[in-house]
PDB file of C-alpha atoms in Angstrom:
ATOM      1  CA  UNK A  20     -30.520 -12.866   8.686  1.00 46.00           C
ATOM      2  CA  UNK A  21     -30.381 -11.374  12.026  1.00 48.00           C
ATOM      3  CA  UNK A  22     -27.976 -13.614  13.363  1.00 54.00           C
ATOM      4  CA  UNK A  23     -25.275 -13.228  10.905  1.00 58.00           C
ATOM      5  CA  UNK A  24     -25.673  -9.412  11.162  1.00 62.00           C
ATOM      6  CA  UNK A  25     -23.939  -9.645  14.557  1.00 61.00           C
ATOM      7  CA  UNK A  26     -20.558 -10.838  13.490  1.00 63.00           C
ATOM      8  CA  UNK A  27     -20.672  -8.739  10.426  1.00 64.00           C
ATOM      9  CA  UNK A  28     -21.300  -5.524  12.320  1.00 64.00           C
ATOM     10  CA  UNK A  29     -19.087  -6.637  15.103  1.00 63.00           C
ATOM     11  CA  UNK A  30     -16.287  -6.430  12.512  1.00 63.00           C
ATOM     12  CA  UNK A  31     -17.350  -3.739  10.409  1.00 65.00           C
ATOM     13  CA  UNK A  32     -18.001  -0.928  13.044  1.00 65.00           C
ATOM     14  CA  UNK A  33     -14.580  -0.896  14.580  1.00 66.00           C
ATOM     15  CA  UNK A  34     -13.261  -0.712  11.040  1.00 64.00           C
ATOM     16  CA  UNK A  35     -15.400   2.109  10.202  1.00 64.00           C
ATOM     17  CA  UNK A  36     -14.508   4.172  13.402  1.00 60.00           C
ATOM     18  CA  UNK A  37     -10.646   3.664  12.615  1.00 61.00           C
ATOM     19  CA  UNK A  38     -10.966   4.484   9.046  1.00 60.00           C
ATOM     20  CA  UNK A  39     -13.255   7.271   8.995  1.00 60.00           C
ATOM     21  CA  UNK A  40     -10.756   9.000  11.529  1.00 56.00           C
ATOM     22  CA  UNK A  41      -8.596   9.754   8.458  1.00 59.00           C
ATOM     23  CA  UNK A  42      -8.655  12.922   6.422  1.00 60.00           C
ATOM     24  CA  UNK A  43      -9.046  13.391   2.840  1.00 65.00           C
ATOM     25  CA  UNK A  44      -7.033  14.314  -0.140  1.00 77.00           C
ATOM     26  CA  UNK A  45      -7.310  17.198  -2.324  1.00 84.00           C
ATOM     27  CA  UNK A  46      -6.832  15.196  -5.370  1.00 89.00           C
ATOM     28  CA  UNK A  47     -10.017  12.921  -4.760  1.00 89.00           C
ATOM     29  CA  UNK A  48     -11.833  16.154  -3.447  1.00 91.00           C
ATOM     30  CA  UNK A  49     -11.334  17.920  -6.668  1.00 94.00           C
ATOM     31  CA  UNK A  50     -12.941  15.151  -8.674  1.00 94.00           C
ATOM     32  CA  UNK A  51     -16.221  15.713  -6.696  1.00 95.00           C
ATOM     33  CA  UNK A  52     -16.391  19.140  -8.276  1.00 95.00           C
ATOM     34  CA  UNK A  53     -16.527  17.900 -11.913  1.00 96.00           C
ATOM     35  CA  UNK A  54     -20.067  18.581 -13.071  1.00 96.00           C
ATOM     36  CA  UNK A  55     -22.185  18.437 -16.187  1.00 96.00           C
ATOM     37  CA  UNK A  56     -22.912  22.234 -16.097  1.00 92.00           C
ATOM     38  CA  UNK A  57     -21.124  23.005 -19.375  1.00 89.00           C
ATOM     39  CA  UNK A  58     -22.199  19.734 -20.992  1.00 93.00           C
ATOM     40  CA  UNK A  59     -21.509  15.811 -20.136  1.00 94.00           C
ATOM     41  CA  UNK A  60     -18.027  15.046 -19.171  1.00 95.00           C
ATOM     42  CA  UNK A  61     -16.134  11.889 -18.076  1.00 94.00           C
ATOM     43  CA  UNK A  62     -16.555  11.308 -14.056  1.00 93.00           C
ATOM     44  CA  UNK A  63     -19.202  14.247 -13.910  1.00 95.00           C
ATOM     45  CA  UNK A  64     -22.165  12.538 -12.513  1.00 96.00           C
ATOM     46  CA  UNK A  65     -21.079  12.337  -8.693  1.00 96.00           C
ATOM     47  CA  UNK A  66     -20.062  15.946  -8.633  1.00 95.00           C
ATOM     48  CA  UNK A  67     -23.415  16.879 -10.448  1.00 96.00           C
ATOM     49  CA  UNK A  68     -25.435  15.189  -7.836  1.00 96.00           C
ATOM     50  CA  UNK A  69     -23.369  16.750  -4.967  1.00 95.00           C
ATOM     51  CA  UNK A  70     -23.644  20.390  -6.381  1.00 94.00           C
ATOM     52  CA  UNK A  71     -27.496  19.861  -6.187  1.00 94.00           C
ATOM     53  CA  UNK A  72     -27.220  19.631  -2.410  1.00 91.00           C
ATOM     54  CA  UNK A  73     -24.034  21.665  -2.322  1.00 91.00           C
ATOM     55  CA  UNK A  74     -23.501  24.526  -4.702  1.00 92.00           C
ATOM     56  CA  UNK A  75     -20.578  25.759  -2.598  1.00 93.00           C
ATOM     57  CA  UNK A  76     -18.649  23.229  -0.509  1.00 92.00           C
ATOM     58  CA  UNK A  77     -16.288  23.941   2.465  1.00 91.00           C
ATOM     59  CA  UNK A  78     -13.365  21.724   3.530  1.00 87.00           C
ATOM     60  CA  UNK A  79     -15.438  20.581   6.418  1.00 87.00           C
ATOM     61  CA  UNK A  80     -18.485  19.633   4.295  1.00 90.00           C
ATOM     62  CA  UNK A  81     -16.289  17.639   1.801  1.00 88.00           C
ATOM     63  CA  UNK A  82     -14.841  15.752   4.900  1.00 84.00           C
ATOM     64  CA  UNK A  83     -18.234  15.001   5.970  1.00 84.00           C
ATOM     65  CA  UNK A  84     -19.463  14.066   2.659  1.00 87.00           C
ATOM     66  CA  UNK A  85     -16.691  11.560   1.961  1.00 85.00           C
ATOM     67  CA  UNK A  86     -16.937   9.950   5.113  1.00 82.00           C
ATOM     68  CA  UNK A  87     -20.758   9.497   4.536  1.00 84.00           C
ATOM     69  CA  UNK A  88     -19.999   7.716   1.400  1.00 87.00           C
ATOM     70  CA  UNK A  89     -17.486   5.572   3.075  1.00 83.00           C
ATOM     71  CA  UNK A  90     -19.833   4.754   5.778  1.00 82.00           C
ATOM     72  CA  UNK A  91     -22.584   3.906   3.315  1.00 86.00           C
ATOM     73  CA  UNK A  92     -20.076   1.668   1.137  1.00 86.00           C
ATOM     74  CA  UNK A  93     -19.116  -0.205   4.193  1.00 81.00           C
ATOM     75  CA  UNK A  94     -22.491  -0.953   5.413  1.00 82.00           C
ATOM     76  CA  UNK A  95     -23.617  -1.974   1.858  1.00 86.00           C
ATOM     77  CA  UNK A  96     -20.789  -4.525   1.515  1.00 85.00           C
ATOM     78  CA  UNK A  97     -21.373  -5.644   5.056  1.00 80.00           C
ATOM     79  CA  UNK A  98     -24.933  -6.277   4.170  1.00 80.00           C
ATOM     80  CA  UNK A  99     -24.225  -8.286   1.160  1.00 83.00           C
ATOM     81  CA  UNK A 100     -21.611 -10.382   3.141  1.00 78.00           C
ATOM     82  CA  UNK A 101     -24.639 -11.022   5.725  1.00 75.00           C
ATOM     83  CA  UNK A 102     -26.913 -12.008   2.970  1.00 75.00           C
ATOM     84  CA  UNK A 103     -24.561 -14.907   2.012  1.00 69.00           C
ATOM     85  CA  UNK A 104     -23.642 -16.293   5.596  1.00 64.00           C
ATOM     86  CA  UNK A 105     -25.850 -19.346   6.557  1.00 62.00           C
ATOM     87  CA  UNK A 106     -28.200 -18.168   9.235  1.00 60.00           C
ATOM     88  CA  UNK A 107     -27.854 -21.444  10.888  1.00 64.00           C
ATOM     89  CA  UNK A 108     -24.225 -21.833  10.685  1.00 63.00           C
ATOM     90  CA  UNK A 109     -22.095 -22.194  13.822  1.00 69.00           C
ATOM     91  CA  UNK A 110     -21.231 -18.654  15.359  1.00 67.00           C
ATOM     92  CA  UNK A 111     -17.597 -19.104  15.249  1.00 68.00           C
ATOM     93  CA  UNK A 112     -17.638 -20.319  11.753  1.00 68.00           C
ATOM     94  CA  UNK A 113     -19.851 -17.326  10.665  1.00 68.00           C
ATOM     95  CA  UNK A 114     -17.415 -14.925  12.806  1.00 69.00           C
ATOM     96  CA  UNK A 115     -14.357 -16.389  10.801  1.00 71.00           C
ATOM     97  CA  UNK A 116     -16.005 -16.197   7.346  1.00 70.00           C
ATOM     98  CA  UNK A 117     -17.136 -12.532   8.066  1.00 72.00           C
ATOM     99  CA  UNK A 118     -13.675 -11.627   9.093  1.00 72.00           C
ATOM    100  CA  UNK A 119     -12.132 -12.983   6.042  1.00 72.00           C
ATOM    101  CA  UNK A 120     -14.444 -11.284   3.841  1.00 73.00           C
ATOM    102  CA  UNK A 121     -14.626  -7.759   5.533  1.00 73.00           C
ATOM    103  CA  UNK A 122     -10.964  -7.495   6.153  1.00 73.00           C
ATOM    104  CA  UNK A 123      -9.799  -8.851   2.671  1.00 72.00           C
ATOM    105  CA  UNK A 124      -7.542  -6.255   1.054  1.00 69.00           C
ATOM    106  CA  UNK A 125      -9.269  -4.129  -1.695  1.00 71.00           C
ATOM    107  CA  UNK A 126     -12.614  -4.088  -0.051  1.00 77.00           C
ATOM    108  CA  UNK A 127     -13.261  -1.955   3.023  1.00 76.00           C
ATOM    109  CA  UNK A 128      -9.611  -1.461   3.671  1.00 74.00           C
ATOM    110  CA  UNK A 129      -9.430   0.342   0.203  1.00 77.00           C
ATOM    111  CA  UNK A 130     -12.548   2.455   0.728  1.00 78.00           C
ATOM    112  CA  UNK A 131     -11.230   3.664   4.089  1.00 75.00           C
ATOM    113  CA  UNK A 132      -7.621   4.180   3.054  1.00 73.00           C
ATOM    114  CA  UNK A 133      -8.296   6.120   0.003  1.00 75.00           C
ATOM    115  CA  UNK A 134     -11.209   8.178   1.402  1.00 76.00           C
ATOM    116  CA  UNK A 135     -13.159  10.022  -1.445  1.00 80.00           C
ATOM    117  CA  UNK A 136     -12.126   8.042  -4.426  1.00 87.00           C
ATOM    118  CA  UNK A 137     -15.097   7.017  -6.710  1.00 93.00           C
ATOM    119  CA  UNK A 138     -14.078   3.390  -6.285  1.00 91.00           C
ATOM    120  CA  UNK A 139     -16.501   3.370  -3.226  1.00 91.00           C
ATOM    121  CA  UNK A 140     -19.417   4.121  -5.564  1.00 94.00           C
ATOM    122  CA  UNK A 141     -18.231   1.447  -7.906  1.00 94.00           C
ATOM    123  CA  UNK A 142     -18.279  -1.122  -5.066  1.00 93.00           C
ATOM    124  CA  UNK A 143     -21.810   0.233  -4.145  1.00 94.00           C
ATOM    125  CA  UNK A 144     -23.137  -0.367  -7.488  1.00 96.00           C
ATOM    126  CA  UNK A 145     -21.360  -3.829  -7.717  1.00 94.00           C
ATOM    127  CA  UNK A 146     -22.870  -4.921  -4.422  1.00 92.00           C
ATOM    128  CA  UNK A 147     -26.408  -3.587  -5.504  1.00 94.00           C
ATOM    129  CA  UNK A 148     -26.020  -5.605  -8.909  1.00 95.00           C
ATOM    130  CA  UNK A 149     -24.882  -8.775  -7.221  1.00 93.00           C
ATOM    131  CA  UNK A 150     -27.570  -8.712  -4.704  1.00 91.00           C
ATOM    132  CA  UNK A 151     -30.290  -8.225  -7.266  1.00 93.00           C
ATOM    133  CA  UNK A 152     -28.884 -11.206  -9.342  1.00 92.00           C
ATOM    134  CA  UNK A 153     -28.711 -13.615  -6.484  1.00 87.00           C
ATOM    135  CA  UNK A 154     -32.229 -12.471  -5.135  1.00 89.00           C
ATOM    136  CA  UNK A 155     -34.406 -11.316  -7.893  1.00 93.00           C
ATOM    137  CA  UNK A 156     -35.905 -12.926 -11.004  1.00 94.00           C
ATOM    138  CA  UNK A 157     -34.136 -12.938 -14.241  1.00 94.00           C
ATOM    139  CA  UNK A 158     -35.749  -9.811 -15.864  1.00 95.00           C
ATOM    140  CA  UNK A 159     -35.668  -7.426 -12.975  1.00 96.00           C
ATOM    141  CA  UNK A 160     -32.494  -8.674 -11.979  1.00 96.00           C
ATOM    142  CA  UNK A 161     -31.241  -7.988 -15.554  1.00 97.00           C
ATOM    143  CA  UNK A 162     -32.694  -4.400 -15.387  1.00 97.00           C
ATOM    144  CA  UNK A 163     -30.608  -3.744 -12.073  1.00 97.00           C
ATOM    145  CA  UNK A 164     -27.480  -4.952 -13.689  1.00 97.00           C
ATOM    146  CA  UNK A 165     -27.922  -2.699 -16.677  1.00 97.00           C
ATOM    147  CA  UNK A 166     -28.726   0.150 -14.646  1.00 97.00           C
ATOM    148  CA  UNK A 167     -25.847  -0.102 -12.035  1.00 97.00           C
ATOM    149  CA  UNK A 168     -23.300  -0.890 -14.939  1.00 97.00           C
ATOM    150  CA  UNK A 169     -24.703   2.445 -16.610  1.00 98.00           C
ATOM    151  CA  UNK A 170     -24.309   4.408 -13.843  1.00 98.00           C
ATOM    152  CA  UNK A 171     -20.852   2.903 -12.954  1.00 97.00           C
ATOM    153  CA  UNK A 172     -19.652   4.193 -16.212  1.00 97.00           C
ATOM    154  CA  UNK A 173     -20.892   7.665 -15.831  1.00 97.00           C
ATOM    155  CA  UNK A 174     -19.182   7.557 -12.368  1.00 96.00           C
ATOM    156  CA  UNK A 175     -15.823   6.413 -14.020  1.00 94.00           C
ATOM    157  CA  UNK A 176     -15.321   5.163 -17.388  1.00 92.00           C
ATOM    158  CA  UNK A 177     -12.797   2.657 -16.147  1.00 90.00           C
ATOM    159  CA  UNK A 178     -15.721   0.827 -14.191  1.00 94.00           C
ATOM    160  CA  UNK A 179     -16.733  -0.409 -17.615  1.00 94.00           C
ATOM    161  CA  UNK A 180     -14.471  -3.307 -17.084  1.00 92.00           C
ATOM    162  CA  UNK A 181     -15.153  -3.749 -13.283  1.00 94.00           C
ATOM    163  CA  UNK A 182     -18.697  -3.650 -12.673  1.00 95.00           C
ATOM    164  CA  UNK A 183     -20.430  -4.689 -15.887  1.00 95.00           C
ATOM    165  CA  UNK A 184     -18.442  -7.947 -16.808  1.00 94.00           C
ATOM    166  CA  UNK A 185     -18.958  -9.415 -13.256  1.00 94.00           C
ATOM    167  CA  UNK A 186     -22.610  -8.321 -12.817  1.00 95.00           C
ATOM    168  CA  UNK A 187     -23.631  -9.887 -16.183  1.00 96.00           C
ATOM    169  CA  UNK A 188     -21.485 -12.868 -15.902  1.00 94.00           C
ATOM    170  CA  UNK A 189     -23.032 -13.633 -12.506  1.00 93.00           C
ATOM    171  CA  UNK A 190     -26.501 -13.012 -13.902  1.00 95.00           C
ATOM    172  CA  UNK A 191     -25.742 -15.588 -16.595  1.00 94.00           C
ATOM    173  CA  UNK A 192     -24.398 -18.010 -14.057  1.00 93.00           C
ATOM    174  CA  UNK A 193     -27.452 -17.528 -11.875  1.00 92.00           C
ATOM    175  CA  UNK A 194     -30.277 -17.843 -14.474  1.00 92.00           C
ATOM    176  CA  UNK A 195     -28.509 -20.437 -16.638  1.00 90.00           C
ATOM    177  CA  UNK A 196     -26.506 -19.902 -19.906  1.00 90.00           C
ATOM    178  CA  UNK A 197     -28.816 -20.171 -22.700  1.00 92.00           C
ATOM    179  CA  UNK A 198     -29.998 -17.838 -25.725  1.00 93.00           C
ATOM    180  CA  UNK A 199     -32.486 -16.272 -23.202  1.00 93.00           C
ATOM    181  CA  UNK A 200     -29.518 -14.987 -21.161  1.00 94.00           C
ATOM    182  CA  UNK A 201     -26.646 -14.807 -23.610  1.00 94.00           C
ATOM    183  CA  UNK A 202     -28.473 -12.669 -26.172  1.00 95.00           C
ATOM    184  CA  UNK A 203     -29.543  -9.863 -23.825  1.00 95.00           C
ATOM    185  CA  UNK A 204     -26.016  -9.861 -22.231  1.00 95.00           C
ATOM    186  CA  UNK A 205     -24.373  -9.426 -25.415  1.00 95.00           C
ATOM    187  CA  UNK A 206     -26.835  -6.808 -26.297  1.00 97.00           C
ATOM    188  CA  UNK A 207     -26.223  -4.952 -23.001  1.00 96.00           C
ATOM    189  CA  UNK A 208     -22.286  -5.286 -23.597  1.00 95.00           C
ATOM    190  CA  UNK A 209     -22.442  -3.479 -27.023  1.00 97.00           C
ATOM    191  CA  UNK A 210     -24.521  -0.963 -25.563  1.00 97.00           C
ATOM    192  CA  UNK A 211     -22.283  -0.417 -22.508  1.00 96.00           C
ATOM    193  CA  UNK A 212     -19.162  -0.486 -24.743  1.00 95.00           C
ATOM    194  CA  UNK A 213     -20.667   2.387 -26.907  1.00 96.00           C
ATOM    195  CA  UNK A 214     -21.467   4.314 -23.810  1.00 96.00           C
ATOM    196  CA  UNK A 215     -17.879   3.918 -22.563  1.00 94.00           C
ATOM    197  CA  UNK A 216     -16.403   4.848 -25.625  1.00 93.00           C
ATOM    198  CA  UNK A 217     -18.549   8.165 -25.897  1.00 94.00           C
ATOM    199  CA  UNK A 218     -18.085   9.106 -22.328  1.00 93.00           C
ATOM    200  CA  UNK A 219     -14.522   8.563 -22.166  1.00 90.00           C
ATOM    201  CA  UNK A 220     -13.954  11.285 -25.155  1.00 89.00           C
ATOM    202  CA  UNK A 221     -16.030  13.861 -23.106  1.00 92.00           C
ATOM    203  CA  UNK A 222     -13.939  16.321 -21.021  1.00 92.00           C
ATOM    204  CA  UNK A 223     -13.382  19.809 -19.891  1.00 94.00           C
ATOM    205  CA  UNK A 224     -10.762  20.285 -22.581  1.00 92.00           C
ATOM    206  CA  UNK A 225     -13.639  20.370 -25.257  1.00 89.00           C
ATOM    207  CA  UNK A 226     -15.371  23.014 -23.240  1.00 92.00           C
ATOM    208  CA  UNK A 227     -12.838  25.524 -21.797  1.00 94.00           C
ATOM    209  CA  UNK A 228      -9.174  26.154 -21.152  1.00 95.00           C
ATOM    210  CA  UNK A 229      -7.605  24.702 -18.246  1.00 95.00           C
ATOM    211  CA  UNK A 230      -7.188  27.922 -16.315  1.00 95.00           C
ATOM    212  CA  UNK A 231     -10.859  28.786 -16.806  1.00 95.00           C
ATOM    213  CA  UNK A 232     -12.007  25.305 -15.376  1.00 95.00           C
ATOM    214  CA  UNK A 233      -9.488  25.717 -12.341  1.00 96.00           C
ATOM    215  CA  UNK A 234     -10.902  29.152 -11.654  1.00 96.00           C
ATOM    216  CA  UNK A 235     -14.527  27.942 -11.748  1.00 95.00           C
ATOM    217  CA  UNK A 236     -13.766  24.868  -9.391  1.00 95.00           C
ATOM    218  CA  UNK A 237     -12.073  27.141  -6.957  1.00 95.00           C
ATOM    219  CA  UNK A 238     -15.087  29.330  -6.908  1.00 94.00           C
ATOM    220  CA  UNK A 239     -17.208  26.684  -5.594  1.00 94.00           C
ATOM    221  CA  UNK A 240     -14.647  25.310  -2.991  1.00 93.00           C
ATOM    222  CA  UNK A 241     -13.007  26.604   0.082  1.00 91.00           C
ATOM    223  CA  UNK A 242     -10.031  24.242  -0.202  1.00 90.00           C
ATOM    224  CA  UNK A 243      -7.285  24.219  -2.740  1.00 91.00           C
ATOM    225  CA  UNK A 244      -7.927  22.680  -5.997  1.00 94.00           C
ATOM    226  CA  UNK A 245      -5.627  19.846  -7.110  1.00 93.00           C
ATOM    227  CA  UNK A 246      -4.273  20.940 -10.672  1.00 94.00           C
ATOM    228  CA  UNK A 247      -3.100  17.277 -11.310  1.00 89.00           C
ATOM    229  CA  UNK A 248      -6.526  16.016 -10.495  1.00 92.00           C
ATOM    230  CA  UNK A 249      -7.991  18.407 -12.762  1.00 94.00           C
ATOM    231  CA  UNK A 250      -5.532  17.467 -15.506  1.00 92.00           C
ATOM    232  CA  UNK A 251      -7.255  14.330 -15.969  1.00 90.00           C
ATOM    233  CA  UNK A 252      -9.962  16.089 -17.972  1.00 93.00           C
ATOM    234  CA  UNK A 253      -7.242  17.333 -20.222  1.00 92.00           C
ATOM    235  CA  UNK A 254      -5.357  14.208 -21.094  1.00 82.00           C
ATOM    236  CA  UNK A 255      -6.633  11.866 -23.869  1.00 74.00           C
ATOM    237  CA  UNK A 256      -5.798   8.016 -24.059  1.00 68.00           C
ATOM    238  CA  UNK A 257      -2.444   8.516 -25.852  1.00 71.00           C
ATOM    239  CA  UNK A 258      -1.252  11.092 -23.142  1.00 70.00           C
ATOM    240  CA  UNK A 259      -2.470   8.614 -20.444  1.00 69.00           C
ATOM    241  CA  UNK A 260      -0.600   5.914 -21.984  1.00 67.00           C
ATOM    242  CA  UNK A 261       2.646   8.045 -22.029  1.00 69.00           C
ATOM    243  CA  UNK A 262       2.002   9.209 -18.569  1.00 67.00           C
ATOM    244  CA  UNK A 263       1.558   5.596 -17.221  1.00 66.00           C
ATOM    245  CA  UNK A 264       4.708   4.155 -18.917  1.00 64.00           C
ATOM    246  CA  UNK A 265       6.661   6.981 -17.466  1.00 65.00           C
ATOM    247  CA  UNK A 266       4.980   6.715 -13.866  1.00 66.00           C
ATOM    248  CA  UNK A 267       4.161   3.242 -13.273  1.00 62.00           C
ATOM    249  CA  UNK A 268       6.834   0.578 -14.288  1.00 64.00           C
ATOM    250  CA  UNK A 269       9.823   1.770 -12.441  1.00 65.00           C
ATOM    251  CA  UNK A 270      12.008  -0.620 -10.474  1.00 70.00           C
ATOM    252  CA  UNK A 271      10.943   1.028  -7.264  1.00 65.00           C
ATOM    253  CA  UNK A 272       7.533  -0.427  -8.037  1.00 67.00           C
ATOM    254  CA  UNK A 273       8.513  -3.819  -8.670  1.00 71.00           C
ATOM    255  CA  UNK A 274       8.251  -5.002  -4.955  1.00 73.00           C
ATOM    256  CA  UNK A 275       4.779  -3.815  -4.671  1.00 70.00           C
ATOM    257  CA  UNK A 276       3.717  -5.354  -7.838  1.00 72.00           C
ATOM    258  CA  UNK A 277       5.366  -8.804  -6.802  1.00 76.00           C
ATOM    259  CA  UNK A 278       3.521  -8.477  -3.372  1.00 74.00           C
ATOM    260  CA  UNK A 279       0.141  -7.715  -5.066  1.00 74.00           C
ATOM    261  CA  UNK A 280       0.358 -10.626  -7.327  1.00 77.00           C
ATOM    262  CA  UNK A 281       1.189 -13.031  -4.441  1.00 81.00           C
ATOM    263  CA  UNK A 282      -1.617 -11.420  -2.442  1.00 77.00           C
ATOM    264  CA  UNK A 283      -4.158 -11.893  -5.572  1.00 78.00           C
ATOM    265  CA  UNK A 284      -2.899 -15.468  -6.153  1.00 79.00           C
ATOM    266  CA  UNK A 285      -3.496 -16.522  -2.440  1.00 79.00           C
ATOM    267  CA  UNK A 286      -6.922 -14.817  -2.403  1.00 76.00           C
ATOM    268  CA  UNK A 287      -7.772 -16.587  -5.569  1.00 78.00           C
ATOM    269  CA  UNK A 288      -6.772 -20.011  -4.027  1.00 81.00           C
ATOM    270  CA  UNK A 289      -8.849 -19.260  -0.919  1.00 75.00           C
ATOM    271  CA  UNK A 290     -11.964 -18.542  -3.229  1.00 76.00           C
ATOM    272  CA  UNK A 291     -11.244 -21.747  -5.263  1.00 77.00           C
ATOM    273  CA  UNK A 292     -10.923 -23.889  -1.872  1.00 77.00           C
ATOM    274  CA  UNK A 293     -14.549 -22.759  -0.840  1.00 72.00           C
ATOM    275  CA  UNK A 294     -17.250 -25.371  -1.345  1.00 75.00           C
ATOM    276  CA  UNK A 295     -18.718 -25.222  -4.810  1.00 74.00           C
ATOM    277  CA  UNK A 296     -22.594 -23.910  -4.806  1.00 75.00           C
ATOM    278  CA  UNK A 297     -25.113 -26.300  -6.243  1.00 74.00           C
ATOM    279  CA  UNK A 298     -24.894 -24.485  -9.730  1.00 76.00           C
ATOM    280  CA  UNK A 299     -21.118 -25.186  -9.838  1.00 76.00           C
ATOM    281  CA  UNK A 300     -18.457 -22.618  -9.695  1.00 78.00           C
ATOM    282  CA  UNK A 301     -19.087 -19.144 -11.680  1.00 83.00           C
ATOM    283  CA  UNK A 302     -15.945 -19.840 -13.791  1.00 84.00           C
ATOM    284  CA  UNK A 303     -16.597 -16.796 -16.095  1.00 84.00           C
ATOM    285  CA  UNK A 304     -17.288 -14.537 -13.284  1.00 85.00           C
ATOM    286  CA  UNK A 305     -14.055 -15.621 -11.661  1.00 84.00           C
ATOM    287  CA  UNK A 306     -12.149 -15.038 -14.834  1.00 84.00           C
ATOM    288  CA  UNK A 307     -13.695 -11.742 -15.659  1.00 86.00           C
ATOM    289  CA  UNK A 308     -13.140 -10.313 -12.172  1.00 87.00           C
ATOM    290  CA  UNK A 309      -9.467 -10.231 -13.340  1.00 84.00           C
ATOM    291  CA  UNK A 310     -10.220  -7.653 -15.997  1.00 85.00           C
ATOM    292  CA  UNK A 311      -9.258  -4.482 -13.948  1.00 85.00           C
ATOM    293  CA  UNK A 312      -5.671  -5.678 -14.072  1.00 80.00           C
ATOM    294  CA  UNK A 313      -5.946  -4.692 -17.808  1.00 78.00           C
ATOM    295  CA  UNK A 314      -6.063  -0.934 -16.416  1.00 77.00           C
ATOM    296  CA  UNK A 315      -2.497  -1.257 -15.317  1.00 75.00           C
ATOM    297  CA  UNK A 316      -1.541  -0.398 -18.941  1.00 72.00           C
ATOM    298  CA  UNK A 317      -3.456   3.040 -18.862  1.00 70.00           C
ATOM    299  CA  UNK A 318      -3.273   4.020 -15.294  1.00 69.00           C
ATOM    300  CA  UNK A 319      -0.559   4.056 -12.615  1.00 68.00           C
ATOM    301  CA  UNK A 320      -2.746   3.481  -9.560  1.00 72.00           C
ATOM    302  CA  UNK A 321      -1.814  -0.077  -9.479  1.00 69.00           C
ATOM    303  CA  UNK A 322      -3.094  -0.551  -6.029  1.00 75.00           C
ATOM    304  CA  UNK A 323      -6.752   0.426  -7.023  1.00 81.00           C
ATOM    305  CA  UNK A 324      -6.877  -2.161  -9.817  1.00 79.00           C
ATOM    306  CA  UNK A 325      -5.704  -5.007  -7.670  1.00 79.00           C
ATOM    307  CA  UNK A 326      -8.169  -3.782  -4.977  1.00 82.00           C
ATOM    308  CA  UNK A 327     -10.975  -4.163  -7.673  1.00 86.00           C
ATOM    309  CA  UNK A 328      -9.944  -7.567  -8.577  1.00 84.00           C
ATOM    310  CA  UNK A 329      -9.919  -8.580  -4.975  1.00 82.00           C
ATOM    311  CA  UNK A 330     -13.353  -6.983  -4.267  1.00 83.00           C
ATOM    312  CA  UNK A 331     -14.753  -8.956  -7.121  1.00 85.00           C
ATOM    313  CA  UNK A 332     -13.259 -12.320  -6.013  1.00 79.00           C
TER     314      UNK A 332
END
């Protein structure tokens, strides 16, 4: 794999240098302060782990932390790309393939453009599950997919329709559709659906008033807490739907949505034009990679949902 690593990192390192020069947003930084201190809450795992190392966090430490996460994400994705590049392929062909994969919208661009978002962690877990599926035997690969999917849900409840469907559909494709693969996958889907339902309803609203949680988070940070970010913990699904309808579907967004549709369509055609592997195309995985588009109905971050689809493809 040494030879493919050369074009992979020749492309990735400049992207990192350019992307990590950006700062961070208070919205994303505030999410990293959510913890399990008062009980289990949605999106609380990353902040709980961070608080073990940094009980008090400065703006400088948050910038360093978020850049580190972005760096790890980029290298993880680059290694996955390198593992799929033929070691004996022509150097120019390798370079071209790596350039297409590493600069595709919604992968490294999204991680570096929106520094600090949990989407980077979702991409790391998706890469890990994909690597295990393609390289390991059935049982350890299944365990890896289940662990990665569970962690993804604890990172962000929306990742339930991003990481898990793609990971298990690839696992079934890799090891062959049969009762030996379908039954465990269905069982895992039921388990993960239950976990998602449970975790999505756990939030700060059940633990303390908004002003109290705002004050507690501010005590830990030297930067200003984003109230709009914290309000995520105080909106239920119905409120989220109402908020999304009011914010997400105005005429000012039509051009962006149309552009995203054209881009996704073009990228889908690029994927279909590649030579089919010996086992045939993972049709179910390709179809399930479109699932994050369903998040457009409950969240107005349409660019992120399109990025998840592109990263999956």
